[in-house]
Short mmCIF file of C-alpha atoms in Angstrom, two decimals:
data_model
loop_
_atom_site.label_atom_id
_atom_site.label_comp_id
_atom_site.label_asym_id
_atom_site.label_seq_id
_atom_site.Cartn_x
_atom_site.Cartn_y
_atom_site.Cartn_z
CA MET A 1 -55.26 31.33 21.61
CA THR A 2 -57.90 29.49 23.61
CA GLN A 3 -56.72 28.78 27.12
CA ILE A 4 -56.05 25.15 27.89
CA ALA A 5 -58.78 24.71 30.46
CA SER A 6 -58.83 20.96 30.82
CA SER A 7 -56.66 17.93 30.17
CA PRO A 8 -56.61 16.33 26.71
CA ASP A 9 -58.61 13.28 27.76
CA GLN A 10 -61.25 15.54 29.31
CA VAL A 11 -61.44 17.58 26.11
CA VAL A 12 -62.06 14.52 23.94
CA ALA A 13 -64.38 12.97 26.51
CA GLN A 14 -66.65 16.02 26.61
CA ARG A 15 -67.18 15.71 22.84
CA TYR A 16 -68.73 12.29 23.40
CA ARG A 17 -69.61 12.52 27.12
CA ASP A 18 -67.80 9.25 27.36
CA PRO A 19 -64.25 8.30 28.21
CA ALA A 20 -62.24 8.63 25.01
CA PRO A 21 -61.70 5.27 23.27
CA THR A 22 -57.99 5.53 24.03
CA ALA A 23 -55.84 8.20 25.59
CA PRO A 24 -55.12 10.80 22.89
CA ALA A 25 -51.73 10.40 21.25
CA GLY A 26 -49.60 13.47 20.66
CA TRP A 27 -51.98 16.08 21.98
CA ASN A 28 -51.24 19.62 20.80
CA PRO A 29 -52.80 23.13 20.72
CA VAL A 30 -54.39 22.47 17.32
CA LEU A 31 -56.24 19.38 18.54
CA GLN A 32 -57.31 21.37 21.58
CA VAL A 33 -58.87 24.15 19.48
CA LEU A 34 -60.56 21.66 17.13
CA HIS A 35 -62.09 19.64 19.96
CA GLU A 36 -63.20 22.68 21.96
CA HIS A 37 -65.39 24.01 19.14
CA ARG A 38 -68.81 25.23 20.12
CA SER A 39 -71.27 27.38 18.20
CA VAL A 40 -71.61 30.85 19.68
CA ARG A 41 -74.99 32.55 19.47
CA ARG A 42 -74.43 35.61 21.68
CA TYR A 43 -71.78 38.20 20.86
CA LEU A 44 -70.22 41.37 22.18
CA SER A 45 -70.11 44.28 19.74
CA ASP A 46 -66.29 44.46 19.62
CA PRO A 47 -65.18 44.85 16.00
CA VAL A 48 -63.11 42.23 14.19
CA PRO A 49 -60.03 44.19 13.03
CA ASP A 50 -59.13 44.18 9.32
CA ALA A 51 -55.85 42.41 10.04
CA VAL A 52 -57.73 39.57 11.72
CA LEU A 53 -60.25 39.33 8.89
CA ARG A 54 -57.41 39.04 6.40
CA LEU A 55 -55.80 36.35 8.50
CA LEU A 56 -59.06 34.36 8.50
CA VAL A 57 -59.17 34.63 4.71
CA SER A 58 -55.53 33.62 4.24
CA ALA A 59 -56.25 30.60 6.44
CA ALA A 60 -59.30 29.90 4.26
CA GLN A 61 -57.25 30.18 1.08
CA SER A 62 -54.73 27.76 2.59
CA ALA A 63 -57.38 25.02 2.59
CA PRO A 64 -57.24 22.45 -0.19
CA THR A 65 -59.27 23.29 -3.30
CA SER A 66 -60.26 20.81 -5.99
CA SER A 67 -57.67 20.89 -8.82
CA ASN A 68 -56.66 24.35 -7.52
CA LEU A 69 -59.82 25.70 -9.18
CA GLN A 70 -60.48 28.04 -6.23
CA VAL A 71 -64.15 28.24 -7.18
CA TRP A 72 -65.28 30.22 -4.15
CA SER A 73 -65.36 33.78 -2.87
CA VAL A 74 -66.31 35.33 0.44
CA ILE A 75 -68.19 38.54 1.13
CA ALA A 76 -67.51 40.31 4.42
CA VAL A 77 -70.61 42.16 5.56
CA ARG A 78 -70.07 44.65 8.36
CA ASP A 79 -72.57 47.37 7.55
CA PRO A 80 -75.16 47.04 10.35
CA GLU A 81 -78.11 47.77 8.07
CA ARG A 82 -77.09 45.26 5.41
CA LYS A 83 -76.36 42.73 8.13
CA ALA A 84 -79.82 43.31 9.63
CA ARG A 85 -81.46 42.84 6.23
CA LEU A 86 -79.54 39.59 5.72
CA ALA A 87 -80.52 38.48 9.22
CA ALA A 88 -84.17 38.99 8.30
CA LEU A 89 -83.64 36.84 5.19
CA ALA A 90 -81.79 34.13 7.09
CA GLY A 91 -84.20 32.93 9.73
CA ASP A 92 -84.18 36.21 11.65
CA GLN A 93 -81.26 35.12 13.79
CA GLU A 94 -80.41 37.79 16.32
CA HIS A 95 -76.71 36.85 16.50
CA ILE A 96 -76.28 37.96 12.88
CA ARG A 97 -77.28 41.47 13.96
CA GLN A 98 -75.29 41.28 17.18
CA ALA A 99 -71.89 40.18 15.88
CA PRO A 100 -69.69 42.64 13.98
CA VAL A 101 -69.17 40.52 10.86
CA LEU A 102 -71.12 38.14 8.70
CA LEU A 103 -68.96 36.27 6.20
CA VAL A 104 -70.95 34.92 3.28
CA TRP A 105 -69.12 32.05 1.60
CA THR A 106 -70.10 31.61 -2.02
CA ALA A 107 -69.71 28.99 -4.70
CA ASP A 108 -68.09 31.07 -7.44
CA LEU A 109 -67.97 29.86 -11.03
CA ALA A 110 -68.13 33.46 -12.33
CA ARG A 111 -64.36 33.98 -12.14
CA LEU A 112 -63.67 31.01 -14.43
CA ARG A 113 -66.61 31.85 -16.68
CA GLY A 114 -65.12 35.32 -17.10
CA LEU A 115 -61.76 33.84 -18.13
CA ALA A 116 -63.47 31.48 -20.59
CA ALA A 117 -65.44 34.39 -22.08
CA GLU A 118 -62.28 36.47 -22.50
CA ARG A 119 -60.74 33.64 -24.51
CA ALA A 120 -64.00 32.68 -26.20
CA VAL A 121 -63.61 29.04 -25.15
CA PRO A 122 -66.32 26.75 -23.80
CA LEU A 123 -66.63 25.97 -20.08
CA ASP A 124 -69.27 23.28 -20.43
CA GLY A 125 -68.02 21.28 -17.45
CA ALA A 126 -69.08 24.11 -15.16
CA ASP A 127 -72.72 23.51 -16.07
CA TYR A 128 -72.90 20.06 -14.45
CA LEU A 129 -74.25 19.19 -11.01
CA GLU A 130 -70.73 17.91 -10.21
CA SER A 131 -69.28 21.41 -10.54
CA SER A 132 -71.82 22.82 -8.12
CA TYR A 133 -70.69 20.23 -5.57
CA VAL A 134 -67.05 21.07 -6.26
CA ALA A 135 -67.78 24.75 -5.62
CA PHE A 136 -69.85 24.04 -2.49
CA LEU A 137 -67.10 21.77 -1.17
CA ASP A 138 -64.38 24.32 -1.95
CA ALA A 139 -66.37 26.96 -0.08
CA ALA A 140 -66.91 24.62 2.88
CA LEU A 141 -63.25 23.68 3.22
CA ALA A 142 -62.26 27.35 3.10
CA ALA A 143 -64.94 28.37 5.60
CA GLN A 144 -63.96 25.64 8.03
CA ASN A 145 -60.33 26.76 8.01
CA ALA A 146 -61.59 30.27 8.82
CA VAL A 147 -63.61 28.83 11.73
CA VAL A 148 -60.56 27.08 13.15
CA ALA A 149 -58.42 30.19 12.68
CA ALA A 150 -61.04 32.38 14.37
CA GLU A 151 -61.39 30.05 17.33
CA SER A 152 -57.61 29.89 17.73
CA LEU A 153 -57.76 33.67 18.20
CA GLY A 154 -60.46 33.40 20.86
CA LEU A 155 -63.25 34.50 18.53
CA GLY A 156 -66.59 32.73 18.31
CA THR A 157 -68.40 31.61 15.18
CA VAL A 158 -71.65 30.05 14.03
CA TYR A 159 -72.61 28.91 10.55
CA ILE A 160 -75.81 30.25 9.01
CA GLY A 161 -77.31 27.62 6.69
CA ALA A 162 -80.47 29.76 6.59
CA ILE A 163 -78.64 32.04 4.15
CA ARG A 164 -80.09 29.54 1.62
CA ASN A 165 -83.69 30.23 2.73
CA ASN A 166 -84.08 33.17 0.34
CA PRO A 167 -81.33 32.94 -2.27
CA GLU A 168 -82.80 35.47 -4.74
CA GLN A 169 -82.99 38.24 -2.15
CA VAL A 170 -79.56 37.36 -0.72
CA ALA A 171 -78.07 37.47 -4.23
CA ALA A 172 -79.68 40.88 -4.82
CA GLU A 173 -78.48 42.22 -1.46
CA LEU A 174 -74.90 41.12 -2.16
CA SER A 175 -74.94 41.93 -5.92
CA LEU A 176 -74.02 38.33 -6.74
CA PRO A 177 -73.58 37.90 -10.50
CA PRO A 178 -74.68 34.74 -12.34
CA GLY A 179 -72.46 31.83 -11.35
CA VAL A 180 -72.12 32.98 -7.74
CA PHE A 181 -74.34 31.44 -5.04
CA ALA A 182 -74.36 31.98 -1.27
CA VAL A 183 -73.52 28.57 0.23
CA VAL A 184 -73.34 29.36 3.91
CA GLY A 185 -73.01 32.33 6.23
CA LEU A 186 -70.56 32.54 9.09
CA VAL A 187 -70.99 34.90 12.01
CA VAL A 188 -67.69 35.94 13.61
CA GLY A 189 -67.19 37.95 16.75
CA THR A 190 -66.22 38.03 20.38
CA PRO A 191 -68.32 35.57 22.39
CA ASP A 192 -70.50 37.13 25.05
CA PRO A 193 -69.27 35.27 28.15
CA SER A 194 -72.80 35.38 29.61
CA GLU A 195 -73.90 32.78 27.02
CA ASP A 196 -71.77 29.95 28.44
CA ALA A 197 -71.73 28.18 25.06
CA ARG A 198 -70.90 24.53 25.63
CA VAL A 199 -69.32 21.70 23.69
CA LYS A 200 -72.23 19.72 22.26
CA PRO A 201 -71.83 15.95 22.40
CA ARG A 202 -71.86 14.06 19.11
CA LEU A 203 -72.88 10.55 18.10
CA PRO A 204 -70.59 7.83 19.47
CA GLN A 205 -67.60 7.45 17.22
CA ALA A 206 -68.70 3.92 16.33
CA ALA A 207 -71.80 5.40 14.65
CA VAL A 208 -69.80 7.39 12.07
CA LEU A 209 -66.51 5.48 11.69
CA HIS A 210 -66.65 2.33 9.62
CA GLU A 211 -63.75 -0.05 9.06
CA GLU A 212 -63.16 -1.20 5.45
CA THR A 213 -66.84 -1.26 4.49
CA TYR A 214 -70.03 0.43 5.65
CA ASP A 215 -71.67 -1.41 8.53
CA ALA A 216 -75.25 -0.33 9.25
CA SER A 217 -75.70 -2.76 12.14
CA GLY A 218 -75.56 -1.20 15.56
CA GLN A 219 -76.90 2.22 14.49
CA SER A 220 -79.98 1.86 16.71
CA ALA A 221 -77.83 1.09 19.73
CA HIS A 222 -75.48 3.99 18.95
CA VAL A 223 -78.39 6.39 18.62
CA ALA A 224 -79.96 5.12 21.86
CA GLU A 225 -76.67 5.70 23.65
CA TYR A 226 -76.46 9.17 22.11
CA GLU A 227 -79.96 10.09 23.24
CA THR A 228 -78.88 9.51 26.84
CA ARG A 229 -75.82 11.69 26.48
CA ILE A 230 -77.38 14.58 24.62
CA ALA A 231 -80.38 14.54 27.00
CA GLU A 232 -77.91 14.98 29.85
CA PHE A 233 -76.28 17.90 27.99
CA TYR A 234 -79.61 19.69 27.53
CA ALA A 235 -80.86 18.80 31.02
CA GLU A 236 -77.90 20.77 32.41
CA GLN A 237 -79.46 23.75 30.66
CA GLN A 238 -82.94 22.90 31.97
CA LEU A 239 -84.07 21.76 28.51
CA ASP A 240 -85.77 18.62 27.30
CA HIS A 241 -84.33 17.15 24.13
CA SER A 242 -84.71 14.17 21.88
CA TRP A 243 -82.21 14.15 19.04
CA THR A 244 -84.30 11.71 17.05
CA ASP A 245 -87.45 13.82 17.38
CA ARG A 246 -85.54 16.87 16.35
CA VAL A 247 -83.76 15.50 13.27
CA LEU A 248 -86.85 13.70 12.03
CA SER A 249 -88.82 16.92 12.33
CA ARG A 250 -86.04 18.94 10.68
CA LEU A 251 -86.17 16.74 7.56
CA GLY A 252 -89.72 15.50 7.90
CA SER A 253 -91.28 17.51 5.10
CA ALA A 254 -90.60 19.93 2.28
CA ALA A 255 -92.11 22.70 4.40
CA ALA A 256 -89.58 22.04 7.16
CA LEU A 257 -86.83 23.06 4.71
CA LYS A 258 -88.05 26.67 5.05
CA GLY A 259 -87.83 27.56 1.39
CA ARG A 260 -84.81 25.45 0.61
CA ASP A 261 -87.02 22.92 -1.17
CA ARG A 262 -86.84 25.42 -4.06
CA LEU A 263 -83.06 25.31 -4.20
CA ARG A 264 -82.82 23.52 -7.52
CA ASP A 265 -84.78 26.25 -9.33
CA GLN A 266 -82.93 28.99 -7.49
CA LEU A 267 -79.53 27.60 -8.40
CA THR A 268 -80.57 27.24 -12.03
CA ALA A 269 -81.78 30.85 -12.05
CA GLN A 270 -78.47 31.96 -10.56
CA GLY A 271 -76.41 30.35 -13.33
CA PHE A 272 -75.91 26.77 -12.12
CA PRO A 273 -77.73 24.63 -14.72
CA LEU A 274 -77.02 21.42 -12.72
CA HIS A 275 -76.91 19.15 -15.77
CA MET B 1 -46.75 19.26 15.75
CA THR B 2 -45.27 20.82 12.64
CA GLN B 3 -42.02 22.56 13.44
CA ILE B 4 -42.11 26.33 13.23
CA ALA B 5 -39.75 26.64 10.31
CA SER B 6 -40.25 30.27 9.39
CA SER B 7 -41.59 33.51 10.82
CA PRO B 8 -45.34 34.22 10.74
CA ASP B 9 -45.04 36.86 8.02
CA GLN B 10 -43.00 34.45 5.89
CA VAL B 11 -45.61 31.74 6.35
CA VAL B 12 -48.45 33.98 5.17
CA ALA B 13 -46.30 35.48 2.41
CA GLN B 14 -45.50 32.07 0.92
CA ARG B 15 -49.24 31.39 0.53
CA TYR B 16 -49.52 34.39 -1.79
CA ARG B 17 -45.85 34.83 -2.81
CA ASP B 18 -46.41 38.40 -1.81
CA PRO B 19 -45.77 40.34 1.35
CA ALA B 20 -48.78 39.77 3.60
CA PRO B 21 -51.30 42.65 3.45
CA THR B 22 -50.47 43.47 7.07
CA ALA B 23 -48.33 41.80 9.68
CA PRO B 24 -50.35 38.92 11.15
CA ALA B 25 -51.99 39.71 14.46
CA GLY B 26 -51.84 37.17 17.27
CA TRP B 27 -49.96 34.43 15.46
CA ASN B 28 -50.27 31.00 17.05
CA PRO B 29 -49.54 27.30 16.34
CA VAL B 30 -53.00 26.77 14.84
CA LEU B 31 -52.54 29.52 12.27
CA GLN B 32 -49.12 28.09 11.52
CA VAL B 33 -50.51 24.63 10.74
CA LEU B 34 -53.38 26.04 8.67
CA HIS B 35 -51.11 28.23 6.55
CA GLU B 36 -48.46 25.55 6.04
CA HIS B 37 -50.89 23.13 4.41
CA ARG B 38 -49.67 21.41 1.30
CA SER B 39 -51.02 18.35 -0.48
CA VAL B 40 -48.77 15.34 -0.11
CA ARG B 41 -48.58 12.89 -3.01
CA ARG B 42 -45.72 10.63 -1.89
CA TYR B 43 -45.89 8.62 1.33
CA LEU B 44 -43.86 6.29 3.51
CA SER B 45 -45.54 3.02 4.40
CA ASP B 46 -45.60 3.71 8.17
CA PRO B 47 -49.03 2.79 9.54
CA VAL B 48 -51.39 5.33 11.06
CA PRO B 49 -52.07 3.95 14.57
CA ASP B 50 -55.67 3.32 15.65
CA ALA B 51 -55.37 5.92 18.40
CA VAL B 52 -54.41 8.55 15.81
CA LEU B 53 -57.22 7.55 13.47
CA ARG B 54 -59.70 7.91 16.32
CA LEU B 55 -58.29 11.33 17.14
CA LEU B 56 -58.78 12.43 13.52
CA VAL B 57 -62.39 11.28 13.70
CA SER B 58 -63.08 12.99 17.04
CA ALA B 59 -61.65 16.17 15.51
CA ALA B 60 -63.94 15.61 12.52
CA GLN B 61 -66.96 15.10 14.76
CA SER B 62 -66.05 18.33 16.56
CA ALA B 63 -66.72 20.29 13.37
CA PRO B 64 -70.03 22.11 13.08
CA THR B 65 -72.86 20.13 11.47
CA SER B 66 -76.05 21.63 10.10
CA SER B 67 -78.77 21.52 12.82
CA ASN B 68 -76.69 18.79 14.50
CA LEU B 69 -78.00 16.39 11.83
CA GLN B 70 -74.58 14.69 11.55
CA VAL B 71 -75.46 13.43 8.08
CA TRP B 72 -72.05 11.97 7.26
CA SER B 73 -69.98 8.89 7.92
CA VAL B 74 -66.39 7.95 7.16
CA ILE B 75 -64.97 4.63 6.03
CA ALA B 76 -61.36 3.89 6.91
CA VAL B 77 -59.82 1.65 4.26
CA ARG B 78 -56.51 0.09 5.20
CA ASP B 79 -56.66 -3.27 3.43
CA PRO B 80 -54.02 -2.93 0.67
CA GLU B 81 -56.08 -4.84 -1.89
CA ARG B 82 -59.25 -2.83 -1.32
CA LYS B 83 -57.20 0.34 -1.36
CA ALA B 84 -55.62 -0.69 -4.67
CA ARG B 85 -59.04 -1.40 -6.17
CA LEU B 86 -60.29 2.01 -5.02
CA ALA B 87 -57.16 3.63 -6.44
CA ALA B 88 -57.94 2.08 -9.81
CA LEU B 89 -61.47 3.51 -9.61
CA ALA B 90 -60.26 6.94 -8.53
CA GLY B 91 -57.98 8.12 -11.31
CA ASP B 92 -55.34 5.46 -10.66
CA GLN B 93 -53.51 7.68 -8.20
CA GLU B 94 -50.41 5.94 -6.90
CA HIS B 95 -50.46 7.72 -3.52
CA ILE B 96 -53.73 5.96 -2.64
CA ARG B 97 -51.82 2.66 -2.87
CA GLN B 98 -48.75 4.02 -1.17
CA ALA B 99 -50.26 5.56 1.95
CA PRO B 100 -51.52 3.34 4.78
CA VAL B 101 -55.06 4.77 4.97
CA LEU B 102 -57.72 6.06 2.65
CA LEU B 103 -60.57 7.77 4.47
CA VAL B 104 -63.75 7.90 2.38
CA TRP B 105 -66.06 10.67 3.61
CA THR B 106 -69.67 10.02 2.77
CA ALA B 107 -72.90 11.97 2.71
CA ASP B 108 -75.05 9.75 4.92
CA LEU B 109 -78.83 10.10 4.97
CA ALA B 110 -79.23 6.38 5.71
CA ARG B 111 -78.93 6.82 9.47
CA LEU B 112 -81.86 9.25 9.60
CA ARG B 113 -83.85 7.25 7.05
CA GLY B 114 -83.44 4.23 9.32
CA LEU B 115 -84.78 6.19 12.30
CA ALA B 116 -87.73 7.45 10.25
CA ALA B 117 -88.50 3.91 9.08
CA GLU B 118 -88.41 2.58 12.67
CA ARG B 119 -91.03 5.16 13.63
CA ALA B 120 -92.90 4.91 10.33
CA VAL B 121 -92.75 8.69 9.82
CA PRO B 122 -91.96 10.53 6.58
CA LEU B 123 -88.54 12.04 5.89
CA ASP B 124 -89.51 13.88 2.73
CA GLY B 125 -87.09 16.74 3.33
CA ALA B 126 -84.20 14.33 2.81
CA ASP B 127 -85.23 13.85 -0.81
CA TYR B 128 -84.47 17.42 -1.87
CA LEU B 129 -81.35 18.71 -3.59
CA GLU B 130 -80.85 20.92 -0.50
CA SER B 131 -80.36 17.89 1.73
CA SER B 132 -77.67 16.52 -0.56
CA TYR B 133 -75.79 19.81 -0.21
CA VAL B 134 -76.27 19.71 3.57
CA ALA B 135 -74.78 16.22 3.68
CA PHE B 136 -71.91 17.11 1.31
CA LEU B 137 -71.17 20.22 3.39
CA ASP B 138 -71.31 18.26 6.66
CA ALA B 139 -68.87 15.73 5.23
CA ALA B 140 -66.56 18.49 4.00
CA LEU B 141 -66.44 20.32 7.33
CA ALA B 142 -65.68 17.06 9.12
CA ALA B 143 -63.02 16.03 6.62
CA GLN B 144 -61.29 19.40 6.79
CA ASN B 145 -61.05 19.19 10.58
CA ALA B 146 -59.43 15.77 10.11
CA VAL B 147 -56.95 17.31 7.65
CA VAL B 148 -55.98 20.01 10.13
CA ALA B 149 -55.69 17.47 12.95
CA ALA B 150 -53.54 15.17 10.81
CA GLU B 151 -51.22 17.96 9.76
CA SER B 152 -50.85 19.08 13.39
CA LEU B 153 -49.50 15.58 14.07
CA GLY B 154 -46.98 15.82 11.23
CA LEU B 155 -49.01 13.59 8.92
CA GLY B 156 -49.64 14.43 5.28
CA THR B 157 -52.95 14.35 3.42
CA VAL B 158 -54.44 14.78 -0.01
CA TYR B 159 -58.10 14.86 -1.01
CA ILE B 160 -59.29 12.48 -3.72
CA GLY B 161 -62.16 14.07 -5.65
CA ALA B 162 -61.76 11.29 -8.23
CA ILE B 163 -63.59 9.00 -5.80
CA ARG B 164 -66.63 10.44 -7.62
CA ASN B 165 -65.42 9.19 -11.03
CA ASN B 166 -67.04 5.76 -10.60
CA PRO B 167 -69.63 6.04 -7.82
CA GLU B 168 -71.43 2.75 -8.53
CA GLN B 169 -68.26 0.68 -8.22
CA VAL B 170 -67.08 2.64 -5.19
CA ALA B 171 -70.46 2.08 -3.50
CA ALA B 172 -70.23 -1.64 -4.25
CA GLU B 173 -66.65 -1.87 -2.96
CA LEU B 174 -67.58 -0.13 0.30
CA SER B 175 -71.02 -1.77 0.66
CA LEU B 176 -72.68 1.64 0.77
CA PRO B 177 -76.45 1.31 1.31
CA PRO B 178 -78.97 3.62 -0.36
CA GLY B 179 -78.69 7.12 1.06
CA VAL B 180 -74.91 6.93 1.46
CA PHE B 181 -72.66 8.47 -1.21
CA ALA B 182 -68.87 8.84 -1.33
CA VAL B 183 -68.21 12.59 -1.39
CA VAL B 184 -64.45 12.72 -1.23
CA GLY B 185 -61.50 10.53 -0.36
CA LEU B 186 -58.65 11.57 1.90
CA VAL B 187 -55.26 9.91 1.85
CA VAL B 188 -53.46 10.07 5.21
CA GLY B 189 -49.93 9.00 5.98
CA THR B 190 -46.37 9.98 6.73
CA PRO B 191 -45.02 12.26 4.01
CA ASP B 192 -42.05 10.88 2.08
CA PRO B 193 -39.48 13.63 2.69
CA SER B 194 -38.07 13.03 -0.79
CA GLU B 195 -41.18 14.64 -2.32
CA ASP B 196 -40.46 18.13 -0.99
CA ALA B 197 -44.17 19.06 -1.14
CA ARG B 198 -44.47 22.83 -1.22
CA VAL B 199 -47.03 25.43 -0.21
CA LYS B 200 -48.89 26.29 -3.41
CA PRO B 201 -49.63 29.97 -3.90
CA ARG B 202 -53.27 31.01 -4.18
CA LEU B 203 -55.08 33.86 -5.90
CA PRO B 204 -54.37 37.27 -4.39
CA GLN B 205 -56.65 37.82 -1.44
CA ALA B 206 -58.37 40.70 -3.26
CA ALA B 207 -59.66 38.18 -5.83
CA VAL B 208 -61.69 36.20 -3.29
CA LEU B 209 -62.49 38.69 -0.50
CA HIS B 210 -65.26 41.16 -1.25
CA GLU B 211 -66.35 43.95 1.07
CA GLU B 212 -70.12 44.36 1.59
CA THR B 213 -71.09 43.32 -1.95
CA TYR B 214 -69.57 41.23 -4.72
CA ASP B 215 -67.21 43.25 -6.91
CA ALA B 216 -66.26 41.55 -10.17
CA SER B 217 -64.03 44.39 -11.33
CA GLY B 218 -60.34 43.72 -11.05
CA GLN B 219 -60.56 39.94 -11.50
CA SER B 220 -58.51 40.07 -14.72
CA ALA B 221 -55.74 41.99 -12.99
CA HIS B 222 -55.80 39.63 -9.98
CA VAL B 223 -55.57 36.60 -12.24
CA ALA B 224 -52.74 38.16 -14.25
CA GLU B 225 -50.84 38.79 -11.01
CA TYR B 226 -51.52 35.21 -9.93
CA GLU B 227 -50.21 33.78 -13.19
CA THR B 228 -46.85 35.40 -12.50
CA ARG B 229 -46.68 33.99 -9.00
CA ILE B 230 -47.80 30.47 -9.74
CA ALA B 231 -45.52 30.34 -12.79
CA GLU B 232 -42.63 31.16 -10.47
CA PHE B 233 -43.74 28.37 -8.11
CA TYR B 234 -43.78 25.80 -10.90
CA ALA B 235 -40.61 27.13 -12.53
CA GLU B 236 -38.76 26.29 -9.31
CA GLN B 237 -39.76 22.69 -10.01
CA GLN B 238 -38.70 22.97 -13.67
CA LEU B 239 -42.35 23.00 -14.81
CA ASP B 240 -44.28 25.29 -17.12
CA HIS B 241 -47.69 26.28 -15.87
CA SER B 242 -50.59 28.51 -16.78
CA TRP B 243 -53.35 28.46 -14.20
CA THR B 244 -55.87 29.83 -16.69
CA ASP B 245 -55.04 27.16 -19.29
CA ARG B 246 -55.31 24.50 -16.66
CA VAL B 247 -58.63 25.48 -15.07
CA LEU B 248 -60.27 26.19 -18.42
CA SER B 249 -59.23 22.76 -19.61
CA ARG B 250 -60.36 21.11 -16.34
CA LEU B 251 -63.90 22.47 -16.78
CA GLY B 252 -63.88 22.89 -20.55
CA SER B 253 -66.13 19.97 -21.45
CA ALA B 254 -68.30 17.21 -20.08
CA ALA B 255 -65.58 14.71 -21.03
CA ALA B 256 -63.05 16.56 -18.87
CA LEU B 257 -65.19 15.69 -15.83
CA LYS B 258 -64.02 12.07 -16.21
CA GLY B 259 -67.36 10.46 -15.59
CA ARG B 260 -68.61 12.98 -13.09
CA ASP B 261 -70.93 14.44 -15.71
CA ARG B 262 -73.15 11.45 -14.81
CA LEU B 263 -73.31 12.42 -11.14
CA ARG B 264 -76.96 13.39 -11.13
CA ASP B 265 -78.08 9.94 -12.30
CA GLN B 266 -75.65 8.21 -9.98
CA LEU B 267 -76.84 10.11 -6.94
CA THR B 268 -80.44 9.38 -7.82
CA ALA B 269 -79.62 5.68 -8.17
CA GLN B 270 -77.89 5.75 -4.78
CA GLY B 271 -80.97 7.13 -2.98
CA PHE B 272 -80.65 10.89 -3.39
CA PRO B 273 -83.68 11.91 -5.50
CA LEU B 274 -82.50 15.56 -5.67
CA HIS B 275 -86.00 17.02 -5.91
#
């Protein structure tokens, strides 16, 4: 369990770097863990015991799943050499090598396709774009429950979206059959306390929460306010930062997607026709 | 905070209807809330206070987001008439009318498109299929944190995937601009204790957790085992159930997708070119 290091209003305030809109009602240890999330990018080599891994997966399976389809699976990679090869495929991120476990969350239509084949019945609905979203969403909900569970146990995590940079090689490395696609990686391990990973401020709540209907007015002001706050966050780490520069560069071109501009073809090749 | 009604091993066991693989290590209130999740489909009319809604959203914003892009927004619908119209569009689910709030989680590329337009720079990366998955995943991670936060406060929730049945009408109802798409709805409210919502068993952990590489062998046996357990769960409610029948029917045909077979065209029309 994460230690309660600060008062509830401080915990919410640090997420926005602003006094919370109102004092939090009914604060509890779950809200504390959720709000104290930070991505950890430096790990100790301590192993994650099997019993803990299974607890993360039972938490993941406790997440909602669309129509109880359960169209996801997770692959736990602990072999240092396989982990290093996956790191090389996923943006060469050192923390993948450093941490003891990489969980690869997959969209998995293969299980249901297998059942349909056994009964010789069609499963045409699985071939639509919609079903890929259902499987990606199922995998995301499960993974996020695992993140929350891990953090409640004092472990650190960071998602690896770069697992989608080279899907063919990742599928080969993990022996993924057709109908199974690596959605996102998740590094899990004991945070190296020397990193001092911090709670990153987010956009003001008014930028993302709309009442009754979507209201685009005010976004410029919200973003301007955010630039001040996130600049302060990075300045504390002796770094310059403009969120706008960064996000516009991140999505500025096909090349900036680092191979993920080919995702449509790669999914099709891996058994997701995306009709 | 949910009351601790049963011992940790009982809580994990009810998720699988099987003794847990090992006794849970380091049980805590977060793991308890995660494992006790159930979907609630009958609600009291008690309002969800503003302070609570804001806490759910700050929990949602505390979730990881790909490259800090924050490409999601949420619309809180409390107006009974709008909620009723959305219910009619989303599979006519009575609990959408009954509960005080429907949160509509959206993939939101409009914020970044607006910033790019202000600076007159390209945002070509946003036009790729990959960026739609990033936005759907961002929305899912945020929504799931809100689910966990709500349940920690004793509230009930249920996701509404059927919000994707009629995307054009939903976009019109919520005034969604191009680049904003309703990914999933989430009903939030006080559970009606008369429903007796139960923890639904999931596939055996061995069906979804793979070690090092994907292993398709054994899926038939895992599913057979699951059929026994989920049949028992439904039999307690005087219902017959075959999971295999149900999932094969749910994805058996384009028609079974209830309009979501048109998702590709609808996303394109709403400003997601899906290159």
